[in-house]
Short mmCIF file of C-alpha atoms in Angstrom, two decimals:
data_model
loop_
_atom_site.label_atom_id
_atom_site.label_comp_id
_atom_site.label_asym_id
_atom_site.label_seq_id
_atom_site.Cartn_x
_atom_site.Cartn_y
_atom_site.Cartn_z
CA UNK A 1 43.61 -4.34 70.75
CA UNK A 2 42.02 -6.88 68.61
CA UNK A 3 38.60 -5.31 67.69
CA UNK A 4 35.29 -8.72 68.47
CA UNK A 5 34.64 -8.61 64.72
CA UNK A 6 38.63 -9.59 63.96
CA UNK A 7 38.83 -12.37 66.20
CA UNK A 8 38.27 -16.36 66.18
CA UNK A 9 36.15 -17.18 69.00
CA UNK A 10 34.34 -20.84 68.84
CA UNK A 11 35.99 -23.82 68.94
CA UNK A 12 34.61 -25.20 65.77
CA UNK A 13 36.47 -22.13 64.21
CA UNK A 14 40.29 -23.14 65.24
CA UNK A 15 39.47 -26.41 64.39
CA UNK A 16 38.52 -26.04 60.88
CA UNK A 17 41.49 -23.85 60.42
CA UNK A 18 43.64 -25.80 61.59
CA UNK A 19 42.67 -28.99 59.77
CA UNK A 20 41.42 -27.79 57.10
CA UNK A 21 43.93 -24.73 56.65
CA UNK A 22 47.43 -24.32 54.87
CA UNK A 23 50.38 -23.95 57.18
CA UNK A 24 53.81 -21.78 57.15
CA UNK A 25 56.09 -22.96 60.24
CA UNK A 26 58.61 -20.49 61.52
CA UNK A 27 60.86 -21.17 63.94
CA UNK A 28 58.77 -19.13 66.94
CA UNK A 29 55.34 -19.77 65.57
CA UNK A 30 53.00 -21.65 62.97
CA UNK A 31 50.32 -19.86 60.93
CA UNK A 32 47.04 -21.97 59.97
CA UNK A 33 45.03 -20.31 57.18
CA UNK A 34 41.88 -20.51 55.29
CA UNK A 35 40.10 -17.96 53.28
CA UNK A 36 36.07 -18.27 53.73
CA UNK A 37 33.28 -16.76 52.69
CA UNK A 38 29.83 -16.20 53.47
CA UNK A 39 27.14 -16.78 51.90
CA UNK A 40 24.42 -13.85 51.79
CA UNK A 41 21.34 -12.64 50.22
CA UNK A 42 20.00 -9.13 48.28
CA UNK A 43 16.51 -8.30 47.87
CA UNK A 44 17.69 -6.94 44.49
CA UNK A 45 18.54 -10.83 44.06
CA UNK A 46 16.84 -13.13 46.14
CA UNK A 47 19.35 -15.90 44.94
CA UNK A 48 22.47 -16.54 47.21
CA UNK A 49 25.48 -14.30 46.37
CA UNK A 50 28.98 -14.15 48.15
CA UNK A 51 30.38 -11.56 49.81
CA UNK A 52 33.27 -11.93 51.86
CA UNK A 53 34.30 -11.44 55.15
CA UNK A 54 36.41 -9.06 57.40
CA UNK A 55 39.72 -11.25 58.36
CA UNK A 56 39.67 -13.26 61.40
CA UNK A 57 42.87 -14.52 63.95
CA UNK A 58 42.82 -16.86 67.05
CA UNK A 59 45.69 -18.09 69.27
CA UNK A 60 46.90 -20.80 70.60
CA UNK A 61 49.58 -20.62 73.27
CA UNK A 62 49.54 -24.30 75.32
CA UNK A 63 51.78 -24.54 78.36
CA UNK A 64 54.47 -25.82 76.42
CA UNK A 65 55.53 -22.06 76.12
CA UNK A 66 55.84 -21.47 79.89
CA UNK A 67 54.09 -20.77 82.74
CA UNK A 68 50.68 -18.22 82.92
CA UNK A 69 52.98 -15.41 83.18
CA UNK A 70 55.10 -16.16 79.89
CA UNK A 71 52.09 -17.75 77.78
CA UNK A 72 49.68 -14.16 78.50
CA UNK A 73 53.06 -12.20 77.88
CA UNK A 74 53.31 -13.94 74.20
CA UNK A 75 49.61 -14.26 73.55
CA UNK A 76 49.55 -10.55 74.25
CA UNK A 77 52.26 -9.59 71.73
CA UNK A 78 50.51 -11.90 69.16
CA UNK A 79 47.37 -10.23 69.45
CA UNK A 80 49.08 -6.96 68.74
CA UNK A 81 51.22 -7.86 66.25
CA UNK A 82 48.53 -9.02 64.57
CA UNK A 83 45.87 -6.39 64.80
CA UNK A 84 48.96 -4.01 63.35
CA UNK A 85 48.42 -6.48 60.29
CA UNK A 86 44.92 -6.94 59.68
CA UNK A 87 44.51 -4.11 57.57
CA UNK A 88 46.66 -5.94 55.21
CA UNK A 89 45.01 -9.74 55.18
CA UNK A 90 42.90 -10.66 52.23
CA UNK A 91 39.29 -9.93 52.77
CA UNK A 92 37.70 -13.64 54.46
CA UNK A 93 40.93 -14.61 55.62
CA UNK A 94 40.95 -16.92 59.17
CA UNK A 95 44.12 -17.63 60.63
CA UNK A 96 44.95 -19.50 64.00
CA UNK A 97 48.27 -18.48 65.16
CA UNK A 98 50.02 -20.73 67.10
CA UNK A 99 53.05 -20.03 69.56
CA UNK A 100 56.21 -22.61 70.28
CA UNK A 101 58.18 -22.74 72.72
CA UNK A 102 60.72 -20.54 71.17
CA UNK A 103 58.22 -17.98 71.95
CA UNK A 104 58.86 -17.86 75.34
CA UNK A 105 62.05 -15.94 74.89
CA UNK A 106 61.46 -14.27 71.69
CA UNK A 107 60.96 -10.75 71.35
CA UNK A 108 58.50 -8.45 69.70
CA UNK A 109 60.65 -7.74 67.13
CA UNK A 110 61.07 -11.46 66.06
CA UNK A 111 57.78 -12.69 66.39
CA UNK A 112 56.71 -9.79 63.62
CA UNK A 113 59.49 -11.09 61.45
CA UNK A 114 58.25 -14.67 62.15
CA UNK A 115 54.11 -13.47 61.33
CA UNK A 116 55.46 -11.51 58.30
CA UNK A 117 57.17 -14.29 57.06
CA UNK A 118 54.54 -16.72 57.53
CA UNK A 119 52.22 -14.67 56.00
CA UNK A 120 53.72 -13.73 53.05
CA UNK A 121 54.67 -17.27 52.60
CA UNK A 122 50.83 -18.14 52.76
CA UNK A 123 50.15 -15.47 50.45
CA UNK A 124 48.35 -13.69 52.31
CA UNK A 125 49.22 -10.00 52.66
CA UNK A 126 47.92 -7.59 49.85
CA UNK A 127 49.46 -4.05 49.06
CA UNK A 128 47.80 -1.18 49.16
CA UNK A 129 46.47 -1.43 45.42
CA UNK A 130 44.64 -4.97 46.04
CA UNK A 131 47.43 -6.93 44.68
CA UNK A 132 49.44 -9.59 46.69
CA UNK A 133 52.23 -8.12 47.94
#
């Protein structure tokens, strides 16, 4: 399960990412993608200072996919597939995931390969040491 904190909620949200974003196109899916941050105070320093945030994914699976049955079926392997992943998204990272029709028939399996692809494509994933990866 996607925990509140990792996912993209308002409106406003998918629709910055997704036109102000970069995009990697895979043949199941397209990955929007921009890395924020927030702005936030200390009392040690009243002045602004950044600090970013935990990553953040939305999705986006229109009837073009299929029927209620198929689109929840897809949105729900998304949402897995991608909490599995969020552990390795650069810190601030918001990314609206969006499912073709090609969905519809794909399997777990290949919509990973599709997100992984994407992703590192985006540059997105880091290893375990804070590099890219």
């Amino acid at each position: 399960m996607l925990p509140a904190a990792a996912r993209l909620t308002s409106s406003a949200d998918f629709q910055r990412v997704t036109r102000k974003g970069r995009r990697a196109g895979r043949p199941r899916l397209v990955v929007h993608a921009v890395t924020e941050r927030k702005q936030a105070t200390t009392e040690a320093d009243p002045r602004a200072t950044w600090s970013t945030v935990s990553p953040r994914v939305g999705f986006v699976v229109s009837k073009a996919v299929g029927n209620a049955v198929v689109r929840h079926r897809v949105a729900r392997r998304l949402r897995h597939l991608a909490a599995a992943r969020l552990g390795t998204l650069r810190p601030g990272t918001a990314l609206v995931v969006r499912a073709l029709p090609a969905a519809a028939d794909a399997t777990s399996a290949e919509l990973g390969q599709d997100l992984d692809a994407a992703l590192r494509r985006l540059h997105l994933a880091v290893d375990d040491n804070g590099g890219e990866a």
